[in-house]
PDB file of C-alpha atoms in Angstrom:
ATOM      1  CA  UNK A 136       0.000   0.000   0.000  1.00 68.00           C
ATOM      2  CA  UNK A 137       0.847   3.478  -1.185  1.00 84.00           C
ATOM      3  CA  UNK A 138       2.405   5.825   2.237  1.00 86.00           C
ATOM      4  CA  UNK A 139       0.445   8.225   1.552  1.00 87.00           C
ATOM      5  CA  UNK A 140      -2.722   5.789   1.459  1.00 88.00           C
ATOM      6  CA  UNK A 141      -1.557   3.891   4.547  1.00 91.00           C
ATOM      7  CA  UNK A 142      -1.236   7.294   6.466  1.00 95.00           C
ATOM      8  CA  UNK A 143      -5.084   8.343   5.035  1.00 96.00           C
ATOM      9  CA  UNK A 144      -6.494   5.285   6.388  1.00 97.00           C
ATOM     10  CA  UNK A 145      -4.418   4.615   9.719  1.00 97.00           C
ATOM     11  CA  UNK A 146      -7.055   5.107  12.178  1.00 98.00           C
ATOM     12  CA  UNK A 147      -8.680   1.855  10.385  1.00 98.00           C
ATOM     13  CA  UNK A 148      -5.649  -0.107   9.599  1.00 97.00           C
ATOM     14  CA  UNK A 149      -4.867  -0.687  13.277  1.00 97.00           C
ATOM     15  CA  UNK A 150      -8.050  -1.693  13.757  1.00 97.00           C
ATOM     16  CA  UNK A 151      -8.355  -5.659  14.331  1.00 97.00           C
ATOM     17  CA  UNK A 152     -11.697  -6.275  11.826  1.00 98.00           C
ATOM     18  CA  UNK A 153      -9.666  -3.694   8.932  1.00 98.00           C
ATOM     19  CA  UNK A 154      -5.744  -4.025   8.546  1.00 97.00           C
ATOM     20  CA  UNK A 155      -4.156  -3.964   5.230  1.00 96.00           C
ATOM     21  CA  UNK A 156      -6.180  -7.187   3.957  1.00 97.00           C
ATOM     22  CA  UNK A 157      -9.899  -5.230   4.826  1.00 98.00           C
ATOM     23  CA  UNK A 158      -7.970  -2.253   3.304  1.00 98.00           C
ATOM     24  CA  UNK A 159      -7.777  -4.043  -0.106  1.00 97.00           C
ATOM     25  CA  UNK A 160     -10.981  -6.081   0.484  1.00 98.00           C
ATOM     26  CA  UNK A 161     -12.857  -2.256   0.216  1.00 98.00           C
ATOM     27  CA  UNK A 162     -10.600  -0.928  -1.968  1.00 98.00           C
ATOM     28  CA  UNK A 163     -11.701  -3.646  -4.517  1.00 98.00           C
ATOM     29  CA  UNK A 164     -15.419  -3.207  -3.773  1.00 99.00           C
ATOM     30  CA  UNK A 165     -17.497  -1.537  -5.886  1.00 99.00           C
ATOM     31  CA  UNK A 166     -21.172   0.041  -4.229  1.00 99.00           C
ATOM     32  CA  UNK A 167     -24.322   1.039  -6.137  1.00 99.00           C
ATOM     33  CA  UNK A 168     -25.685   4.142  -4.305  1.00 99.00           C
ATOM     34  CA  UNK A 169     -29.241   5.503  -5.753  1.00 99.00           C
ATOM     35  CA  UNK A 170     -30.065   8.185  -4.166  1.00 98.00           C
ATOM     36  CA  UNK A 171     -28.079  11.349  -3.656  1.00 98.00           C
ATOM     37  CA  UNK A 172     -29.814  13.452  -1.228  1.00 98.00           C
ATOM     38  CA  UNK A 173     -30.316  13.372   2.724  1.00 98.00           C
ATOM     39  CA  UNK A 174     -29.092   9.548   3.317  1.00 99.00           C
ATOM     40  CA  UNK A 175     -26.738   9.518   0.394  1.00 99.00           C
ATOM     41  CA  UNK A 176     -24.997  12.118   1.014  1.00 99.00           C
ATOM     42  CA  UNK A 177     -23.354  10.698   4.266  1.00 99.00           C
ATOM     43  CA  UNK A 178     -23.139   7.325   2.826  1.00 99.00           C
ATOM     44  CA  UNK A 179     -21.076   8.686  -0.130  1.00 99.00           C
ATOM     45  CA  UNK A 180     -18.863  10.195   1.850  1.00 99.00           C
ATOM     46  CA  UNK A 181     -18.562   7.457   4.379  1.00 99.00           C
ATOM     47  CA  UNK A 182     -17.775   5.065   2.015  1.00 99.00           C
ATOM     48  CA  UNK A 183     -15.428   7.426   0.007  1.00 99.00           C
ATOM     49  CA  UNK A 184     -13.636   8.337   3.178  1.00 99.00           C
ATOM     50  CA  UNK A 185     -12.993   4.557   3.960  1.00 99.00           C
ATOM     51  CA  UNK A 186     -11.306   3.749   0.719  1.00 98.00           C
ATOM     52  CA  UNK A 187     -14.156   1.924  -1.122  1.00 99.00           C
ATOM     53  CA  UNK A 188     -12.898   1.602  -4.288  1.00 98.00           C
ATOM     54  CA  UNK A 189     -15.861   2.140  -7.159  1.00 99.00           C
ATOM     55  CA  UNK A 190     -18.882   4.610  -6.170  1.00 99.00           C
ATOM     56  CA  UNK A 191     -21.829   4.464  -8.379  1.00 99.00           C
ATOM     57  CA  UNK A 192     -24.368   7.532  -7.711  1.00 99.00           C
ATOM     58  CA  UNK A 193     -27.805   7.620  -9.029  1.00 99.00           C
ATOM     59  CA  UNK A 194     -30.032  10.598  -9.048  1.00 98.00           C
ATOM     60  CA  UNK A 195     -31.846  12.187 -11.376  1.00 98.00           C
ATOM     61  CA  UNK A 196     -32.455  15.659  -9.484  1.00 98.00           C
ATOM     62  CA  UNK A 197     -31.066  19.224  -9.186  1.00 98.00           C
ATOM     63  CA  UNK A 198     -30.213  20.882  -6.151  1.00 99.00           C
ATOM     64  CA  UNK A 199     -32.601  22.822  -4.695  1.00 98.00           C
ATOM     65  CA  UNK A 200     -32.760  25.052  -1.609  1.00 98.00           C
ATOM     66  CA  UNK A 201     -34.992  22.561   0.309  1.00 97.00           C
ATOM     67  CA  UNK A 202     -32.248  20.348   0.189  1.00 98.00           C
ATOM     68  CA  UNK A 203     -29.605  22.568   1.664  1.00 98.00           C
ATOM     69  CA  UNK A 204     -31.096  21.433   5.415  1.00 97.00           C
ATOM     70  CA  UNK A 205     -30.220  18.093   5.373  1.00 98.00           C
ATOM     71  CA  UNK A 206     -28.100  16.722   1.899  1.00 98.00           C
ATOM     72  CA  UNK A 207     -24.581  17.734   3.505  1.00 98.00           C
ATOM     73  CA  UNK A 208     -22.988  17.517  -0.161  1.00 98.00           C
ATOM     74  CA  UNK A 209     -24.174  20.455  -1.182  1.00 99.00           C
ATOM     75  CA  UNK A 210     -23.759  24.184  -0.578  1.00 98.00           C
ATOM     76  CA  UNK A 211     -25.713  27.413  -1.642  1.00 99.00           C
ATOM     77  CA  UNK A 212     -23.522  28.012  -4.820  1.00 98.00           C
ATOM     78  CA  UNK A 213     -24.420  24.481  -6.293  1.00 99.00           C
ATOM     79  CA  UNK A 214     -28.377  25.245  -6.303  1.00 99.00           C
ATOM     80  CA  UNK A 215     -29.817  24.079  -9.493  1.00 98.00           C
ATOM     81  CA  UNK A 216     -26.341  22.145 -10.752  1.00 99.00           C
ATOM     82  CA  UNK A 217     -27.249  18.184 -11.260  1.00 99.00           C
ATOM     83  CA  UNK A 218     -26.226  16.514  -7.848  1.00 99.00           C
ATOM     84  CA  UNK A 219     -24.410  13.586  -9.162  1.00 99.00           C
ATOM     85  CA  UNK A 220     -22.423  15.931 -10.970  1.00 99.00           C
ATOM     86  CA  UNK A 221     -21.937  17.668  -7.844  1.00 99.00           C
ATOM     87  CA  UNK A 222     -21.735  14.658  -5.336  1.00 99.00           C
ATOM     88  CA  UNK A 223     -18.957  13.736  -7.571  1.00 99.00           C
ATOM     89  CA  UNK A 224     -16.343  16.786  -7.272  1.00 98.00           C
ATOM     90  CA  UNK A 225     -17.054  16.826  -3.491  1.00 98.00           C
ATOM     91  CA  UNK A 226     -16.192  13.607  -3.189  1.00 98.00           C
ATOM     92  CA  UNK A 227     -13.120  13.280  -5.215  1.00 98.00           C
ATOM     93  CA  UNK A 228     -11.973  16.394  -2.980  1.00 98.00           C
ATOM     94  CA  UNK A 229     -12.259  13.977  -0.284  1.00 98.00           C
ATOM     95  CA  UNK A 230     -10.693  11.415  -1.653  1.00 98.00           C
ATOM     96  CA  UNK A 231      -9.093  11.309  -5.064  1.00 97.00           C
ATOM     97  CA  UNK A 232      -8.161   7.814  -5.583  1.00 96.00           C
ATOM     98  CA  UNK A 233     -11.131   6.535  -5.587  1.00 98.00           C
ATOM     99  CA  UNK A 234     -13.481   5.782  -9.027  1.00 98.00           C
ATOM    100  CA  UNK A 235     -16.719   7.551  -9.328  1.00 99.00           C
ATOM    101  CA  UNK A 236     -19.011   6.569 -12.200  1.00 99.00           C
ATOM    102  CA  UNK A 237     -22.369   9.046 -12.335  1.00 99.00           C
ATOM    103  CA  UNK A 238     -25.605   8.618 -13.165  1.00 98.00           C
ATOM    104  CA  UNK A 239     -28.157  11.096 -14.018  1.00 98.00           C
ATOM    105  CA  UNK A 240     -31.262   9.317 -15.063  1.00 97.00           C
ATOM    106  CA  UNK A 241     -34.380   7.161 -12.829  1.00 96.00           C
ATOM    107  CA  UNK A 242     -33.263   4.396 -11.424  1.00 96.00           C
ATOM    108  CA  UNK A 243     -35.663   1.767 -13.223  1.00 95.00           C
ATOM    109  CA  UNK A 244     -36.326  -0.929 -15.877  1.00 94.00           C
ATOM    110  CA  UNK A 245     -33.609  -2.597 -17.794  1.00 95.00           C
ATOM    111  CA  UNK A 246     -31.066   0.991 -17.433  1.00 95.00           C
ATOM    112  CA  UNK A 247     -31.278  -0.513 -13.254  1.00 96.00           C
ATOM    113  CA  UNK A 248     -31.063  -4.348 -14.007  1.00 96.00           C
ATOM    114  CA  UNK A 249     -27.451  -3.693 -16.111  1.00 96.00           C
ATOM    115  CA  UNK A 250     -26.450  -0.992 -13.648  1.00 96.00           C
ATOM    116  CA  UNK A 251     -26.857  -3.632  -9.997  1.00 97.00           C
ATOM    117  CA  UNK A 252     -25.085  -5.875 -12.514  1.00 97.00           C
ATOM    118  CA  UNK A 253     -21.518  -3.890 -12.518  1.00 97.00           C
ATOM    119  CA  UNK A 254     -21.846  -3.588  -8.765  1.00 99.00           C
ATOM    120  CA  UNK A 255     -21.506  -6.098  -5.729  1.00 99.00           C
ATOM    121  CA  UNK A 256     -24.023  -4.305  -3.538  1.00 99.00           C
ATOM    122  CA  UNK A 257     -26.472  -1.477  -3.642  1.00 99.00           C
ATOM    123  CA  UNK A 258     -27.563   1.208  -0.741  1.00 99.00           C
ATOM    124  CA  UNK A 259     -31.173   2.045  -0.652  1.00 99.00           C
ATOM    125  CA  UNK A 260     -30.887   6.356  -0.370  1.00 98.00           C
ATOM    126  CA  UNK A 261     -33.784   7.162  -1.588  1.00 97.00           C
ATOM    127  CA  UNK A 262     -37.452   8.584  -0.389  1.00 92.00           C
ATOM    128  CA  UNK A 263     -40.285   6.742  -2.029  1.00 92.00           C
ATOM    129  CA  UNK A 264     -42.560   3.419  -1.480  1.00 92.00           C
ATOM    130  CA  UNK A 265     -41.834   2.694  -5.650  1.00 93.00           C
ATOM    131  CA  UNK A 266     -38.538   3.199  -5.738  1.00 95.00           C
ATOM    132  CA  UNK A 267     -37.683   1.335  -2.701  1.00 96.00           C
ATOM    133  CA  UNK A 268     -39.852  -1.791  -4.038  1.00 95.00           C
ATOM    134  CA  UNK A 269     -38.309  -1.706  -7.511  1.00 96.00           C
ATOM    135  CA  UNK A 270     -34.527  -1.988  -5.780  1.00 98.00           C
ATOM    136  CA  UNK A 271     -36.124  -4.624  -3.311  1.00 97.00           C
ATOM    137  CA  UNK A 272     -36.832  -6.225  -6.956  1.00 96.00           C
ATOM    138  CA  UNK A 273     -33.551  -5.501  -8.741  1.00 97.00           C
ATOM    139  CA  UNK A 274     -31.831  -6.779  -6.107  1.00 98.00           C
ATOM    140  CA  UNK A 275     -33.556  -9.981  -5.945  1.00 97.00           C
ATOM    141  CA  UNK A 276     -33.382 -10.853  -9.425  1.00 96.00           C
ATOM    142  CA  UNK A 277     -29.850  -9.779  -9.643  1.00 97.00           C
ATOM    143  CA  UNK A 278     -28.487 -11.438  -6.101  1.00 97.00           C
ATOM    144  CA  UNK A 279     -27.277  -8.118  -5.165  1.00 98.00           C
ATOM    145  CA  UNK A 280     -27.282  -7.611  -1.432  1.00 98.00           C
ATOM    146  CA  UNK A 281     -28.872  -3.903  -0.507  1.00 98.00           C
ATOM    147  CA  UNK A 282     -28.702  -1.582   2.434  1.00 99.00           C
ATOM    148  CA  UNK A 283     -31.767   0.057   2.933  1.00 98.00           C
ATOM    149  CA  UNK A 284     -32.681   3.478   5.121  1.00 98.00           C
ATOM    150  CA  UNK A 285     -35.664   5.375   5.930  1.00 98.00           C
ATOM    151  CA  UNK A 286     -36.299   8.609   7.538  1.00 98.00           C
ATOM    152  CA  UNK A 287     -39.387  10.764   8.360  1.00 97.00           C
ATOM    153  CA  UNK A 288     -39.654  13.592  11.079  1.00 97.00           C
ATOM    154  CA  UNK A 289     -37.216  12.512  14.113  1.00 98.00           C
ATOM    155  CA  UNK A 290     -37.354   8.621  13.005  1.00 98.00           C
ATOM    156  CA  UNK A 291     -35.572   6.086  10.614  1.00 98.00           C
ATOM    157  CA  UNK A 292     -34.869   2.350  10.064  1.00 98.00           C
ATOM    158  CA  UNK A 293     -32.090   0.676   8.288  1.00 98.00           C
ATOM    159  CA  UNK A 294     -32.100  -2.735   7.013  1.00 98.00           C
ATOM    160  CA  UNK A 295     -30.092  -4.800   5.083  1.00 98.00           C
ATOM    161  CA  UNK A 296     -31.441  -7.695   2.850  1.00 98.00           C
ATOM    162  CA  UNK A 297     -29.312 -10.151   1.339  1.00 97.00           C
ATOM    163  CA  UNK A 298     -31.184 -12.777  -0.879  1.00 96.00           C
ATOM    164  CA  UNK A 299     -31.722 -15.986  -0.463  1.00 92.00           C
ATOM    165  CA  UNK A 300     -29.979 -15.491   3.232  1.00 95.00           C
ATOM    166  CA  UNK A 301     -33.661 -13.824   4.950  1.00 95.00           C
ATOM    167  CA  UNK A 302     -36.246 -11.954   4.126  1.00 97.00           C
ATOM    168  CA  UNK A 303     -37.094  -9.386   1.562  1.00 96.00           C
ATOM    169  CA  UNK A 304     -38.116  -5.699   1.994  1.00 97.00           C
ATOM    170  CA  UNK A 305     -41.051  -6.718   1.578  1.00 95.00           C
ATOM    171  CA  UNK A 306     -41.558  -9.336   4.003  1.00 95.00           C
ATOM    172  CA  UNK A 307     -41.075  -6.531   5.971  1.00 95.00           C
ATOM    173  CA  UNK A 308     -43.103  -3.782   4.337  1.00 91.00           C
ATOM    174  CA  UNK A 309     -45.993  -5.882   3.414  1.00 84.00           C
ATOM    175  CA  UNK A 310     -48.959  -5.417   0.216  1.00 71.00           C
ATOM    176  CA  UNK A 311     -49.967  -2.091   1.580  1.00 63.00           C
ATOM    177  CA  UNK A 312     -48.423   0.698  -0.928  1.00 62.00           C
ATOM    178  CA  UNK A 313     -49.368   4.409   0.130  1.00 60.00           C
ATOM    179  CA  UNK A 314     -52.185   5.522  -2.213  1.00 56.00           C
ATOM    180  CA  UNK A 315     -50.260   9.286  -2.332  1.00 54.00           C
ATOM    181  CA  UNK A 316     -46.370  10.090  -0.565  1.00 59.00           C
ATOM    182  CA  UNK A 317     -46.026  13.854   0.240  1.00 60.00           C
ATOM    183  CA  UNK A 318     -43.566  15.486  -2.713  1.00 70.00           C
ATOM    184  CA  UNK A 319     -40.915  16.038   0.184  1.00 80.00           C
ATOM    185  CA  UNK A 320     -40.482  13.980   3.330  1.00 88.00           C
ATOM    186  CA  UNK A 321     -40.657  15.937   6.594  1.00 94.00           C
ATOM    187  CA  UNK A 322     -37.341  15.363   8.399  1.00 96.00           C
ATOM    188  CA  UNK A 323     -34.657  17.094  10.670  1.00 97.00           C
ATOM    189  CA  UNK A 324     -30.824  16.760   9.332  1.00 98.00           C
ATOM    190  CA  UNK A 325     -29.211  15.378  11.766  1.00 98.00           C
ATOM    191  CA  UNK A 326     -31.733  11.816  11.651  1.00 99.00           C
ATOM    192  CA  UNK A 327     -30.343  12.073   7.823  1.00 98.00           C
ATOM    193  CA  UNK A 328     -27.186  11.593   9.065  1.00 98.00           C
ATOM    194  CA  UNK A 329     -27.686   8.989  11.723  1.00 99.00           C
ATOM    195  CA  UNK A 330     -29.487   6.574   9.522  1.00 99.00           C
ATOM    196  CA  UNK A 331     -27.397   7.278   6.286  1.00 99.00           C
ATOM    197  CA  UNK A 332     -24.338   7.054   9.008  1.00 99.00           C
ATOM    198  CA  UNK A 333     -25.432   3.616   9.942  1.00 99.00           C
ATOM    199  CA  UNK A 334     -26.579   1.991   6.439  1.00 99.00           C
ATOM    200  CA  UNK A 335     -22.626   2.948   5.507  1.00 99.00           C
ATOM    201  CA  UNK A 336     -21.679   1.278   8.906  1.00 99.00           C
ATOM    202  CA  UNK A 337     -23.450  -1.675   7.371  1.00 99.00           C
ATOM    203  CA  UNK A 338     -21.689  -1.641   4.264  1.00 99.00           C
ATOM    204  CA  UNK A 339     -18.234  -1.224   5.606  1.00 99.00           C
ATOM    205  CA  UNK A 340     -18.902  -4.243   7.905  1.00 99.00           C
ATOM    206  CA  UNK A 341     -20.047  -6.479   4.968  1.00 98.00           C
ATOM    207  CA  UNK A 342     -17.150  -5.921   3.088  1.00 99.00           C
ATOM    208  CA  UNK A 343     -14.993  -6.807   5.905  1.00 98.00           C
ATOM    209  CA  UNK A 344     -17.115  -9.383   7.024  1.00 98.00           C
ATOM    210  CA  UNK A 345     -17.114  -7.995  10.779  1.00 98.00           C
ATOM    211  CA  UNK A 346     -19.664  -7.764  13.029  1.00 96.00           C
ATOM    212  CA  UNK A 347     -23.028  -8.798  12.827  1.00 96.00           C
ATOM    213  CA  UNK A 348     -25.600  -7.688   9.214  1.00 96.00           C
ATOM    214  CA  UNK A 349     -29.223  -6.613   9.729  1.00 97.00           C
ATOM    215  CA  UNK A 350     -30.304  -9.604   8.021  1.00 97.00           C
ATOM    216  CA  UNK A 351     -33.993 -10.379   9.151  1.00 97.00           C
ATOM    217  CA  UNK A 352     -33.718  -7.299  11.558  1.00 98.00           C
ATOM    218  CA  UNK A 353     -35.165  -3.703  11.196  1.00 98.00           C
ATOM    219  CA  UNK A 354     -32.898  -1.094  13.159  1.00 98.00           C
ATOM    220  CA  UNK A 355     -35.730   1.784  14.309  1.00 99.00           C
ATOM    221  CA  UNK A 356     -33.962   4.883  15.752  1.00 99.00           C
ATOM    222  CA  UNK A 357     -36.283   7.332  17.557  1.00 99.00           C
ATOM    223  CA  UNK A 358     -34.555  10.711  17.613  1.00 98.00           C
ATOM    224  CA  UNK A 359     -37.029  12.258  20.319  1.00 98.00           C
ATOM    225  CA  UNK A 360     -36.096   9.225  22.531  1.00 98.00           C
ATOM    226  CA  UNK A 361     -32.807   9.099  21.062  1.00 98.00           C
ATOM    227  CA  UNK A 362     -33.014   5.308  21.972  1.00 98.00           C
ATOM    228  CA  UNK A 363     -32.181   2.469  19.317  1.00 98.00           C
ATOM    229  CA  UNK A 364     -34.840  -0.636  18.750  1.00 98.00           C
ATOM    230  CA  UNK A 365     -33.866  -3.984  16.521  1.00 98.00           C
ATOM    231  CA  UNK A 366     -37.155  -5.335  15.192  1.00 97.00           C
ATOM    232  CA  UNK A 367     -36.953  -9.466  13.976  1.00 97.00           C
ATOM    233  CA  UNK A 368     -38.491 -10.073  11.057  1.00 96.00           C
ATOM    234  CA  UNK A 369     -39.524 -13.405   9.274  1.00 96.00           C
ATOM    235  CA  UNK A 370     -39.397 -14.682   5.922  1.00 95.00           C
ATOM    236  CA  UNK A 371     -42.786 -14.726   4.331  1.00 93.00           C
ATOM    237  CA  UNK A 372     -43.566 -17.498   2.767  1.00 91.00           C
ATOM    238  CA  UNK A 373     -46.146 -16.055   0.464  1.00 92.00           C
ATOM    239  CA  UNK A 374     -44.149 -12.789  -0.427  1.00 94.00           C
ATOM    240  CA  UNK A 375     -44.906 -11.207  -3.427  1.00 92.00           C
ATOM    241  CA  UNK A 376     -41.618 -10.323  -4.115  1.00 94.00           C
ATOM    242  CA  UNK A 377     -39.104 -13.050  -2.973  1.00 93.00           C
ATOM    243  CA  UNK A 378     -41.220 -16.520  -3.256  1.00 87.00           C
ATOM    244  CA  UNK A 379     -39.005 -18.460  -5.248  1.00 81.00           C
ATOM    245  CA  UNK A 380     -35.531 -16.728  -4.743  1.00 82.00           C
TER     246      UNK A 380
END
């Protein structure tokens, strides 16, 4: 490993789970991120600032000023600039020797299917029953493991599915789609950061295969109680989405 490399990433390396062999093990991952707002923003730079090697960023959108309170990879001057473009200078300032590929288009149909292909795992960043059920899909019909995160208000949830190995989002979530979403999710910045802080947490750890994944668990984090509640949840047999992978 590079000095100057070795000296970015010492506070890991001496770590028992990391040293150099988790060092390369991230450098040679490569992570799907859709979503580039209030949760991706932290887990882009999370992931970046740990030395995962290949970053793929999804996201259609501009920045806007409602974004400014919570998607921490922005700034005033970048207000109606495309935020991958964006995401993707702030992050190289970060760290430069890692890849960044960009994409600026919906995540969905076949464009999705090809994209979880070139990647060994995807993060769930994004704010909206569809979208959330059409990774659930993607990743199931690819084998991709995902990291998913939710926020509204002062709470979130992370959760991390891995198929064939638990159950789906799904199994979780259920039939019931909401009939309407609200255009833009209520939400104070700082539960952003704590549930986009732990779905990278979750990513790092299944590279390096430490720790324990949040396979068959929801993680619910109540920012008024500030208290942190792991929720078991089974396989179901007659899921929609997963009977049969």
């Amino acid at each position: 490993m590079e000095e100057q490399l070795q000296e970015r990433y010492l506070r890991q390396l001496v770590m028992d789970e990391v040293g150099k062999e988790g060092q390369v093990k991230l450098a040679e991952a490569r992570v799907l991120v859709v979503g580039a707002g209030g949760l991706g923003s932290p887990v882009c730079l999370y992931l970046a600032a740990a030395g995962i090697g290949h970053l793929g960023i999804v996201d259609s959108d501009t920045v806007s000023l409602t974004n400014l309170n919570r998607q921490i990879l922005y700034t005033t001057p970048d207000l109606g600039r495309p935020k991958v473009q964006v995401a993707k200078e702030k992050i190289n300032m970060l760290n430069p020797s890692i890849e960044i590929t960009v994409y600026q288009v919906p995540f969905s149909g076949e464009t999705a299917m090809r994209m979880a292909r070139s990647y060994d795992a995807m993060v769930d960043a994004t704010d909206n029953f569809k979208t959330r059920e059409f990774i659930n899909r993607v990743a199931l019909q690819t084998g991709k493991p995902f990291f998913h995160g939710a926020v509204s208000h002062f709470y979130g949830q992370v959760m991390t599915v891995i198929p064939g190995a638990g159950p789906c989002w799904r199994c979780f979530m259920g039939d019931i789609a909401p009939e309407s979403e609200p255009k833009g999710v209520p939400v104070l910045g700082p539960v952003a950061g704590v549930v986009g802080s732990l779905q990278a947490l979750q990513v790092l750890k299944y590279f390096l295969g430490a720790g324990d994944q949040l396979v068959g668990k929801v993680l619910m984090f109540d920012g008024l109680q500030m208290t942190l509640e792991a929720l078991t949840v089974a396989r179901d047999s007659n899921c929609p989405a997963c009977q049969g992978y």
